[in-house]
């Protein structure tokens, strides 16, 4: 017999039984609870979807209490150590690790699609030199929708896979162009003989050398960071991706919307905010004072806290280790000492301990990016590149979900009751 929940409506004395499936009741089932047949029935109220499952997903498993993150069942620690970003992207999209030949053709298809239509370049040239890279990225991804009208056939599996190649491939190219545009540097075409991350570094940093050769340690570190950022179940931007594409909008405009959600400082914009915060603190001596201000509610400690993790974010553990490998090549980023002191004090302080606030993925990633000479303003773009694989995987999963419906939440109306219009001359 299935598990049930019995509810007594104390307004009427009526009882009803709701089915429990995987620790969840269906919000729809609450509608049967009403005082009379003319009533709408009960709804659940959940600002910020704090306790609402919006879909079933087989992609990412996150146990925030125990600090566990797995893609398709594989622990993030094993993937970060043994896999590559494109292999992980395959896993996210297809559900299984690829064979050698599947991986070869996946890598070929994505690298082949890293090239942008020449007119995309022209479009990007229109941006001012100081345009924020995320603004450029969001607008340009949205513009891809106009280059690939075939993408609107979202019901066709082959069409969806072609857009997956294009989106994952072109995102790295657009990202590098946002940087080169702001520096007035000529665009660098993709070198598909390099790895995905190696080619991204090539498109970012190549100057006059005939062929760019990435530093293998930095290339690997970036690949690890890309793996860690590839998916994170129903976060704000992924929810935006699912929300927008639930209306059957094409994946380019949907990814643009998801990237816009990522841009905010409470989400992917936090890595940029962490660096600004560390620079503002400026010295280890000033850390206690900064913590005091955070506790007084003046600001948040950026890179700390998470809606789901109530334990150390497993990605932060891996990133901390990666940071030291990077610093061996680039030299130590002096801001690491401020970050370590912030973490040390916060992890002992009752304010943070009682609220279960731990460093998240963004706390240390910016230090690596800065050591690799990425400008602070491009940090969130570095999050958007790998997360595109997650957004695409979630979109493809959603498109074959038999329970898919257009996302359309309800509200509790809190405005005025009906009132009559007052002509302008009679208003006081
Ligand atoms: N610094 C200080 N206090 C905090 C912080 C913080 N970073 N985060 C949460 N709190 C406090 C908050 O003030 C509240 O205290 P009280 O109960 O006294 O009002 C309590 O902790 C619960 O906070 P909340 O805002 O209800 O928690 P949330 O789940 O809605 O927010 C969060 C999650 C990530 C938006 C939040 O922790 C935050 O703003 N962190 C800083 C921004 C950040 O690092 N974001 C990156 C998240 S990880 C990458 C990603 O997935 O995008």
Short mmCIF file of C-alpha atoms and ligand atoms in Angstrom, two decimals:
data_model
loop_
_atom_site.label_atom_id
_atom_site.label_comp_id
_atom_site.label_asym_id
_atom_site.label_seq_id
_atom_site.Cartn_x
_atom_site.Cartn_y
_atom_site.Cartn_z
CA UNK A 1 0.00 0.00 0.00
CA UNK A 2 1.33 3.43 -0.85
CA UNK A 3 2.21 5.90 1.89
CA UNK A 4 -0.38 8.58 2.64
CA UNK A 5 -0.82 11.76 4.57
CA UNK A 6 -4.09 12.33 6.39
CA UNK A 7 -5.21 15.93 6.70
CA UNK A 8 -8.06 17.22 8.82
CA UNK A 9 -9.51 20.53 7.70
CA UNK A 10 -10.41 22.18 11.01
CA UNK A 11 -12.69 24.64 9.22
CA UNK A 12 -15.05 21.84 8.14
CA UNK A 13 -13.96 18.79 10.12
CA UNK A 14 -13.43 16.94 6.80
CA UNK A 15 -10.57 14.47 6.38
CA UNK A 16 -8.68 13.69 3.24
CA UNK A 17 -5.79 11.43 2.34
CA UNK A 18 -2.96 12.59 0.12
CA UNK A 19 -0.57 10.14 -1.49
CA UNK A 20 3.11 10.46 -0.56
CA UNK A 21 5.50 9.63 -3.38
CA UNK A 22 9.25 9.86 -2.79
CA UNK A 23 8.77 12.07 0.27
CA UNK A 24 6.54 14.45 -1.65
CA UNK A 25 2.86 15.28 -1.84
CA UNK A 26 1.38 16.75 -4.99
CA UNK A 27 0.46 20.39 -4.52
CA UNK A 28 -2.47 19.74 -6.91
CA UNK A 29 -3.95 17.26 -4.40
CA UNK A 30 -4.44 20.12 -1.93
CA UNK A 31 -7.08 21.57 -4.25
CA UNK A 32 -9.62 18.97 -3.05
CA UNK A 33 -9.48 20.64 0.39
CA UNK A 34 -12.22 23.27 0.28
CA UNK A 35 -15.11 24.50 2.39
CA UNK A 36 -17.64 24.16 -0.44
CA UNK A 37 -17.64 23.20 -4.10
CA UNK A 38 -17.43 26.84 -5.25
CA UNK A 39 -14.13 27.42 -3.53
CA UNK A 40 -10.87 27.13 -5.45
CA UNK A 41 -9.29 24.79 -2.88
CA UNK A 42 -6.04 25.05 -0.97
CA UNK A 43 -2.74 26.01 -2.57
CA UNK A 44 0.76 25.82 -1.13
CA UNK A 45 2.64 29.08 -0.65
CA UNK A 46 6.40 28.83 -1.15
CA UNK A 47 8.32 32.04 -1.92
CA UNK A 48 11.61 31.24 -3.62
CA UNK A 49 10.52 27.58 -4.08
CA UNK A 50 12.13 26.85 -0.73
CA UNK A 51 10.40 23.49 -0.32
CA UNK A 52 8.92 22.76 -3.72
CA UNK A 53 10.07 20.12 -6.20
CA UNK A 54 9.33 21.59 -9.64
CA UNK A 55 10.28 18.52 -11.67
CA UNK A 56 11.69 15.01 -11.64
CA UNK A 57 15.28 14.92 -12.79
CA UNK A 58 17.82 12.11 -13.19
CA UNK A 59 20.77 14.42 -13.84
CA UNK A 60 22.24 15.77 -10.61
CA UNK A 61 21.86 14.47 -7.08
CA UNK A 62 22.56 16.93 -4.31
CA UNK A 63 22.44 16.10 -0.61
CA UNK A 64 22.98 19.40 1.11
CA UNK A 65 23.02 18.01 4.64
CA UNK A 66 25.80 15.56 3.88
CA UNK A 67 27.66 17.73 1.35
CA UNK A 68 27.19 15.24 -1.52
CA UNK A 69 27.12 16.13 -5.22
CA UNK A 70 26.81 13.52 -7.98
CA UNK A 71 26.23 13.79 -11.72
CA UNK A 72 24.20 10.82 -12.99
CA UNK A 73 25.32 8.93 -9.88
CA UNK A 74 29.05 9.62 -10.23
CA UNK A 75 30.60 11.50 -7.27
CA UNK A 76 31.88 14.95 -8.22
CA UNK A 77 35.26 14.15 -6.61
CA UNK A 78 35.81 11.20 -9.00
CA UNK A 79 34.72 13.18 -12.04
CA UNK A 80 36.96 16.13 -11.12
CA UNK A 81 39.92 13.81 -10.73
CA UNK A 82 39.44 11.38 -13.62
CA UNK A 83 37.24 12.96 -16.27
CA UNK A 84 37.28 15.93 -18.62
CA UNK A 85 34.74 18.71 -19.03
CA UNK A 86 33.46 17.48 -22.40
CA UNK A 87 33.15 13.91 -21.15
CA UNK A 88 31.14 15.21 -18.19
CA UNK A 89 28.99 17.29 -20.57
CA UNK A 90 28.27 14.05 -22.51
CA UNK A 91 27.37 12.30 -19.25
CA UNK A 92 24.98 15.10 -18.28
CA UNK A 93 23.26 15.21 -21.65
CA UNK A 94 23.17 11.47 -22.46
CA UNK A 95 22.97 9.95 -18.99
CA UNK A 96 25.90 7.51 -19.35
CA UNK A 97 29.65 7.80 -19.75
CA UNK A 98 30.60 7.60 -23.45
CA UNK A 99 32.58 4.85 -25.17
CA UNK A 100 35.77 5.98 -26.89
CA UNK A 101 34.08 6.42 -30.26
CA UNK A 102 31.04 8.17 -28.74
CA UNK A 103 33.37 10.57 -26.95
CA UNK A 104 35.39 11.23 -30.12
CA UNK A 105 32.35 12.12 -32.14
CA UNK A 106 30.86 14.21 -29.28
CA UNK A 107 34.11 16.18 -28.92
CA UNK A 108 34.34 16.59 -32.70
CA UNK A 109 30.76 17.85 -32.98
CA UNK A 110 31.17 20.37 -30.17
CA UNK A 111 34.57 21.66 -31.29
CA UNK A 112 33.29 21.87 -34.89
CA UNK A 113 30.52 24.14 -33.67
CA UNK A 114 32.78 26.50 -31.72
CA UNK A 115 32.99 28.75 -34.80
CA UNK A 116 30.63 31.72 -34.81
CA UNK A 117 28.82 33.18 -37.79
CA UNK A 118 30.88 36.19 -38.93
CA UNK A 119 27.90 38.45 -38.34
CA UNK A 120 27.89 37.50 -34.67
CA UNK A 121 31.31 39.12 -34.45
CA UNK A 122 29.96 42.28 -36.05
CA UNK A 123 27.12 42.32 -33.57
CA UNK A 124 29.57 42.07 -30.69
CA UNK A 125 31.70 44.87 -32.11
CA UNK A 126 28.71 47.13 -31.48
CA UNK A 127 29.15 46.88 -27.73
CA UNK A 128 30.93 49.67 -25.92
CA UNK A 129 34.46 48.87 -24.67
CA UNK A 130 33.28 48.87 -21.04
CA UNK A 131 30.14 46.76 -21.57
CA UNK A 132 29.89 44.09 -18.87
CA UNK A 133 30.89 40.71 -20.35
CA UNK A 134 27.71 39.08 -19.00
CA UNK A 135 25.55 41.67 -20.75
CA UNK A 136 27.39 40.94 -24.01
CA UNK A 137 27.15 37.19 -23.52
CA UNK A 138 23.43 37.21 -22.71
CA UNK A 139 22.59 39.41 -25.70
CA UNK A 140 24.75 37.46 -28.11
CA UNK A 141 23.38 34.06 -27.08
CA UNK A 142 19.86 35.44 -27.54
CA UNK A 143 20.90 36.72 -30.98
CA UNK A 144 21.96 33.19 -32.01
CA UNK A 145 18.25 32.42 -32.09
CA UNK A 146 18.02 34.61 -35.20
CA UNK A 147 20.88 32.77 -36.91
CA UNK A 148 19.40 29.31 -36.27
CA UNK A 149 15.64 29.48 -36.86
CA UNK A 150 15.66 25.67 -37.20
CA UNK A 151 16.16 25.59 -33.42
CA UNK A 152 12.48 26.40 -33.00
CA UNK A 153 11.63 22.79 -33.85
CA UNK A 154 12.14 21.93 -30.21
CA UNK A 155 10.06 18.73 -30.46
CA UNK A 156 12.60 17.05 -32.78
CA UNK A 157 15.35 15.08 -30.99
CA UNK A 158 17.94 15.60 -33.79
CA UNK A 159 17.29 19.34 -33.77
CA UNK A 160 17.73 19.44 -30.01
CA UNK A 161 21.06 17.61 -30.20
CA UNK A 162 22.34 19.97 -32.90
CA UNK A 163 21.54 22.95 -30.68
CA UNK A 164 23.32 21.19 -27.79
CA UNK A 165 26.52 21.02 -29.90
CA UNK A 166 26.13 24.61 -30.99
CA UNK A 167 25.39 26.01 -27.56
CA UNK A 168 28.17 24.19 -25.70
CA UNK A 169 30.63 24.92 -28.53
CA UNK A 170 29.79 28.55 -29.20
CA UNK A 171 29.48 29.61 -25.58
CA UNK A 172 33.26 29.42 -25.12
CA UNK A 173 33.83 31.46 -28.29
CA UNK A 174 31.32 34.15 -27.33
CA UNK A 175 32.85 34.27 -23.85
CA UNK A 176 36.35 34.88 -25.19
CA UNK A 177 35.06 37.50 -27.64
CA UNK A 178 33.49 39.46 -24.78
CA UNK A 179 36.98 39.77 -23.32
CA UNK A 180 38.81 40.58 -26.56
CA UNK A 181 36.18 43.12 -27.53
CA UNK A 182 36.64 45.03 -24.28
CA UNK A 183 40.43 45.05 -24.76
CA UNK A 184 40.28 46.01 -28.43
CA UNK A 185 42.10 42.79 -29.32
CA UNK A 186 41.51 40.99 -32.62
CA UNK A 187 39.29 37.94 -32.39
CA UNK A 188 41.02 34.58 -32.33
CA UNK A 189 39.41 31.74 -34.25
CA UNK A 190 39.01 28.39 -32.50
CA UNK A 191 41.83 25.84 -32.73
CA UNK A 192 40.01 22.54 -32.66
CA UNK A 193 43.18 20.52 -32.25
CA UNK A 194 43.24 21.75 -28.64
CA UNK A 195 41.00 20.56 -25.80
CA UNK A 196 37.83 22.52 -25.07
CA UNK A 197 39.48 24.45 -22.23
CA UNK A 198 42.83 24.65 -24.06
CA UNK A 199 41.06 26.23 -27.01
CA UNK A 200 39.20 28.63 -24.73
CA UNK A 201 42.53 29.81 -23.32
CA UNK A 202 43.79 30.11 -26.90
CA UNK A 203 40.82 32.30 -27.88
CA UNK A 204 41.34 34.41 -24.73
CA UNK A 205 45.07 34.92 -24.65
CA UNK A 206 46.71 34.27 -28.02
CA UNK A 207 48.58 37.34 -29.24
CA UNK A 208 51.13 37.10 -32.09
CA UNK A 209 52.40 33.55 -31.70
CA UNK A 210 51.52 31.33 -34.70
CA UNK A 211 50.06 28.69 -32.40
CA UNK A 212 48.97 29.03 -28.78
CA UNK A 213 50.05 26.30 -26.39
CA UNK A 214 48.22 26.41 -23.06
CA UNK A 215 50.06 25.68 -19.83
CA UNK A 216 48.95 22.09 -19.01
CA UNK A 217 48.49 22.79 -15.27
CA UNK A 218 46.28 25.84 -15.91
CA UNK A 219 44.39 24.07 -18.69
CA UNK A 220 43.69 21.15 -16.35
CA UNK A 221 42.70 23.46 -13.47
CA UNK A 222 40.21 25.28 -15.69
CA UNK A 223 38.85 21.94 -16.90
CA UNK A 224 38.30 20.89 -13.26
CA UNK A 225 36.52 24.19 -12.54
CA UNK A 226 34.33 23.63 -15.60
CA UNK A 227 33.43 20.13 -14.36
CA UNK A 228 32.49 21.52 -10.93
CA UNK A 229 30.26 24.20 -12.46
CA UNK A 230 28.60 22.03 -15.11
CA UNK A 231 25.32 21.39 -13.30
CA UNK A 232 23.72 21.90 -9.92
CA UNK A 233 20.12 20.69 -10.20
CA UNK A 234 17.26 23.20 -9.86
CA UNK A 235 19.16 26.38 -9.02
CA UNK A 236 17.93 29.84 -10.02
CA UNK A 237 19.35 29.82 -13.57
CA UNK A 238 18.40 26.21 -14.32
CA UNK A 239 14.93 26.95 -13.09
CA UNK A 240 14.89 29.93 -15.48
CA UNK A 241 16.02 27.63 -18.32
CA UNK A 242 13.23 25.17 -17.61
CA UNK A 243 10.72 27.94 -17.03
CA UNK A 244 11.38 29.75 -20.30
CA UNK A 245 11.71 26.64 -22.44
CA UNK A 246 8.49 25.20 -20.96
CA UNK A 247 6.71 27.68 -23.27
CA UNK A 248 8.50 25.91 -26.20
CA UNK A 249 10.80 28.91 -26.68
CA UNK A 250 13.98 27.97 -28.53
CA UNK A 251 17.07 27.01 -26.50
CA UNK A 252 19.07 30.16 -27.39
CA UNK A 253 16.62 32.60 -25.85
CA UNK A 254 16.13 30.15 -22.98
CA UNK A 255 19.88 29.97 -22.32
CA UNK A 256 20.03 33.78 -22.54
CA UNK A 257 17.38 33.94 -19.81
CA UNK A 258 19.20 31.35 -17.72
CA UNK A 259 22.46 33.29 -18.08
CA UNK A 260 20.65 36.46 -17.00
CA UNK A 261 19.56 34.68 -13.82
CA UNK A 262 23.13 33.51 -13.29
CA UNK A 263 24.40 37.09 -13.55
CA UNK A 264 22.92 38.12 -10.17
CA UNK A 265 25.31 38.46 -7.20
CA UNK A 266 23.35 35.93 -5.13
CA UNK A 267 23.94 33.28 -7.83
CA UNK A 268 26.82 33.13 -10.35
CA UNK A 269 27.68 36.78 -9.85
CA UNK A 270 28.96 35.84 -6.38
CA UNK A 271 32.45 34.87 -7.63
CA UNK A 272 32.95 38.42 -8.91
CA UNK A 273 31.53 39.82 -5.66
CA UNK A 274 33.92 37.66 -3.59
CA UNK A 275 36.95 39.15 -5.32
CA UNK A 276 35.64 42.68 -4.82
CA UNK A 277 35.03 41.85 -1.16
CA UNK A 278 38.55 40.43 -0.66
CA UNK A 279 40.06 43.51 -2.30
CA UNK A 280 37.93 45.75 -0.12
CA UNK A 281 39.07 43.94 3.06
CA UNK A 282 42.62 44.37 1.78
CA UNK A 283 44.52 42.80 4.70
CA UNK A 284 44.22 39.87 7.10
CA UNK A 285 44.18 42.32 10.02
CA UNK A 286 40.90 43.81 8.84
CA UNK A 287 39.05 40.47 8.63
CA UNK A 288 37.57 40.52 12.20
CA UNK A 289 36.15 43.98 11.61
CA UNK A 290 34.58 42.87 8.32
CA UNK A 291 33.00 39.83 10.00
CA UNK A 292 31.54 42.17 12.63
CA UNK A 293 29.90 44.25 9.91
CA UNK A 294 28.48 41.12 8.25
CA UNK A 295 27.01 40.01 11.58
CA UNK A 296 25.51 43.46 12.09
CA UNK A 297 23.64 42.90 8.81
CA UNK A 298 25.53 45.57 6.84
CA UNK A 299 26.35 43.09 4.08
CA UNK A 300 26.60 39.38 3.34
CA UNK A 301 29.78 37.40 3.35
CA UNK A 302 29.96 36.67 -0.36
CA UNK A 303 30.86 33.09 -1.30
CA UNK A 304 29.29 31.85 1.93
CA UNK A 305 25.97 30.08 2.45
CA UNK A 306 23.80 28.07 0.13
CA UNK A 307 20.11 27.30 -0.18
CA UNK A 308 20.75 23.55 -0.25
CA UNK A 309 24.19 22.93 1.30
CA UNK A 310 24.04 23.05 5.07
CA UNK A 311 27.52 21.57 5.14
CA UNK A 312 30.80 22.31 3.36
CA UNK A 313 30.14 22.63 -0.39
CA UNK A 314 32.09 19.65 -1.86
CA UNK A 315 33.04 21.81 -4.84
CA UNK A 316 34.74 24.32 -2.54
CA UNK A 317 36.94 21.52 -1.13
CA UNK A 318 38.13 20.55 -4.63
CA UNK A 319 38.63 24.16 -5.68
CA UNK A 320 40.74 24.91 -2.61
CA UNK A 321 43.07 22.04 -3.58
CA UNK A 322 43.14 23.17 -7.22
CA UNK A 323 44.03 26.72 -6.13
CA UNK A 324 47.30 25.53 -4.63
CA UNK A 325 48.21 23.66 -7.85
CA UNK A 326 47.54 26.82 -9.85
CA UNK A 327 49.54 29.02 -7.49
CA UNK A 328 52.58 26.77 -8.04
CA UNK A 329 52.56 27.96 -11.66
CA UNK A 330 51.29 31.51 -11.31
CA UNK A 331 52.65 32.42 -7.89
CA UNK A 332 50.44 32.78 -4.83
CA UNK A 333 47.46 35.09 -5.02
CA UNK A 334 47.92 37.23 -1.88
CA UNK A 335 44.15 37.40 -1.41
CA UNK A 336 44.16 33.69 -0.44
CA UNK A 337 45.42 34.61 3.04
CA UNK A 338 42.45 36.94 3.55
CA UNK A 339 40.09 34.21 2.28
CA UNK A 340 41.58 31.58 4.60
CA UNK A 341 41.32 33.92 7.58
CA UNK A 342 37.70 34.76 6.73
CA UNK A 343 36.91 31.06 6.51
CA UNK A 344 38.75 30.28 9.76
CA UNK A 345 36.93 32.95 11.76
CA UNK A 346 33.54 32.31 10.18
CA UNK A 347 33.69 28.56 10.81
CA UNK A 348 34.26 29.21 14.53
CA UNK A 349 31.71 31.99 14.89
CA UNK A 350 28.27 31.15 16.24
CA UNK A 351 26.53 33.45 13.72
CA UNK A 352 27.78 31.33 10.81
CA UNK A 353 27.79 27.99 12.64
CA UNK A 354 24.18 28.30 13.84
CA UNK A 355 23.00 29.27 10.35
CA UNK A 356 25.09 26.50 8.78
CA UNK A 357 26.92 28.96 6.51
CA UNK A 358 29.96 27.39 4.85
CA UNK A 359 32.13 28.45 1.91
CA UNK A 360 30.43 27.69 -1.40
CA UNK A 361 31.82 27.10 -4.89
CA UNK A 362 32.38 30.79 -5.47
CA UNK A 363 34.52 31.45 -2.43
CA UNK A 364 37.80 30.20 -3.88
CA UNK A 365 37.13 30.04 -7.64
CA UNK A 366 37.75 33.77 -8.15
CA UNK A 367 41.22 33.47 -6.62
CA UNK A 368 42.15 30.90 -9.25
CA UNK A 369 40.65 32.97 -12.04
CA UNK A 370 42.54 36.04 -10.90
CA UNK A 371 45.81 34.12 -10.69
CA UNK A 372 45.15 32.98 -14.27
CA UNK A 373 44.78 36.66 -15.23
CA UNK A 374 41.09 36.59 -16.02
CA UNK A 375 39.63 40.04 -15.34
CA UNK A 376 37.14 40.08 -12.45
CA UNK A 377 34.28 41.16 -14.69
CA UNK A 378 34.53 37.93 -16.69
CA UNK A 379 34.25 35.56 -13.70
CA UNK A 380 30.53 34.95 -14.10
CA UNK A 381 31.06 34.28 -17.80
CA UNK A 382 33.48 31.53 -16.71
CA UNK A 383 30.58 30.04 -14.75
CA UNK A 384 28.17 30.37 -17.67
CA UNK A 385 30.38 28.44 -20.14
CA UNK A 386 30.29 25.07 -18.33
CA UNK A 387 26.80 25.60 -16.89
CA UNK A 388 25.55 25.68 -20.48
CA UNK A 389 26.08 21.89 -20.53
CA UNK A 390 23.79 21.60 -17.49
CA UNK A 391 21.17 23.95 -18.90
CA UNK A 392 21.13 21.99 -22.17
CA UNK A 393 20.91 18.63 -20.37
CA UNK A 394 18.02 19.88 -18.22
CA UNK A 395 16.25 21.28 -21.28
CA UNK A 396 16.56 18.00 -23.21
CA UNK A 397 15.34 16.06 -20.17
CA UNK A 398 12.40 18.39 -19.76
CA UNK A 399 11.39 18.14 -23.41
CA UNK A 400 10.75 14.39 -23.09
CA UNK A 401 9.15 14.57 -19.65
CA UNK A 402 5.56 13.26 -19.97
CA UNK A 403 4.59 15.55 -17.09
CA UNK A 404 5.91 18.70 -18.80
CA UNK A 405 3.56 21.66 -18.52
CA UNK A 406 4.15 25.34 -19.14
CA UNK A 407 5.53 26.83 -15.91
CA UNK A 408 2.82 29.00 -14.49
CA UNK A 409 2.72 29.45 -10.72
CA UNK A 410 -0.21 30.87 -8.80
CA UNK A 411 -0.21 33.85 -6.48
CA UNK A 412 -1.94 35.10 -3.37
CA UNK A 413 -3.50 38.34 -4.51
CA UNK A 414 -2.76 41.04 -1.94
CA UNK A 415 -3.90 44.16 -3.80
CA UNK A 416 -7.01 46.32 -3.37
CA UNK A 417 -10.52 44.93 -3.78
CA UNK A 418 -12.61 46.14 -6.74
CA UNK A 419 -12.89 49.95 -6.91
CA UNK A 420 -14.15 52.40 -9.50
CA UNK A 421 -11.91 54.40 -11.80
CA UNK A 422 -11.50 58.08 -10.80
CA UNK A 423 -11.10 60.56 -13.70
CA UNK A 424 -7.81 62.53 -13.53
CA UNK A 425 -9.44 65.88 -12.72
CA UNK A 426 -11.19 64.39 -9.69
CA UNK A 427 -8.07 62.82 -8.14
CA UNK A 428 -6.57 64.63 -5.17
N1 LIG B 1 26.48 36.15 4.87
C1 LIG B 1 25.85 36.47 6.03
N2 LIG B 1 24.65 35.96 6.39
C2 LIG B 1 24.08 35.11 5.55
C3 LIG B 1 24.68 34.71 4.34
C4 LIG B 1 25.93 35.28 4.02
N3 LIG B 1 26.55 34.94 2.90
N4 LIG B 1 23.87 33.84 3.70
C5 LIG B 1 22.81 33.68 4.48
N5 LIG B 1 22.92 34.44 5.60
C6 LIG B 1 22.00 34.50 6.73
C7 LIG B 1 20.77 35.34 6.40
O1 LIG B 1 20.94 36.68 6.73
C8 LIG B 1 19.72 34.65 7.24
O2 LIG B 1 19.90 35.06 8.57
P1 LIG B 1 18.62 35.32 9.51
O3 LIG B 1 17.97 33.98 9.67
O4 LIG B 1 19.16 35.89 10.78
O5 LIG B 1 17.75 36.29 8.76
C9 LIG B 1 20.11 33.18 7.18
O6 LIG B 1 21.53 33.17 6.97
C10 LIG B 1 19.42 32.39 6.07
O7 LIG B 1 19.64 33.09 4.85
P2 LIG B 1 18.65 33.09 3.62
O8 LIG B 1 18.85 34.33 2.83
O9 LIG B 1 17.26 32.79 4.11
O10 LIG B 1 19.17 31.83 2.84
P3 LIG B 1 18.85 31.49 1.33
O11 LIG B 1 18.85 30.02 1.23
O12 LIG B 1 17.62 32.20 0.86
O13 LIG B 1 20.09 32.13 0.54
C11 LIG B 1 22.13 32.40 -0.61
C12 LIG B 1 21.10 31.39 -0.04
C13 LIG B 1 23.19 31.64 -1.38
C14 LIG B 1 21.40 33.37 -1.57
C15 LIG B 1 22.75 33.18 0.58
O14 LIG B 1 23.44 32.29 1.45
C16 LIG B 1 23.70 34.29 0.11
O15 LIG B 1 23.24 35.40 -0.17
N6 LIG B 1 25.04 34.00 0.03
C17 LIG B 1 26.00 34.99 -0.49
C18 LIG B 1 25.96 34.97 -2.01
C19 LIG B 1 26.65 33.74 -2.58
O16 LIG B 1 27.74 33.38 -2.19
N7 LIG B 1 25.96 33.13 -3.57
C20 LIG B 1 26.52 31.98 -4.29
C21 LIG B 1 25.76 30.73 -4.02
S1 LIG B 1 26.64 29.27 -4.55
C22 LIG B 1 26.79 29.42 -6.25
C23 LIG B 1 25.50 29.30 -6.96
O17 LIG B 1 24.82 28.25 -6.85
O18 LIG B 1 25.16 30.24 -7.65
#
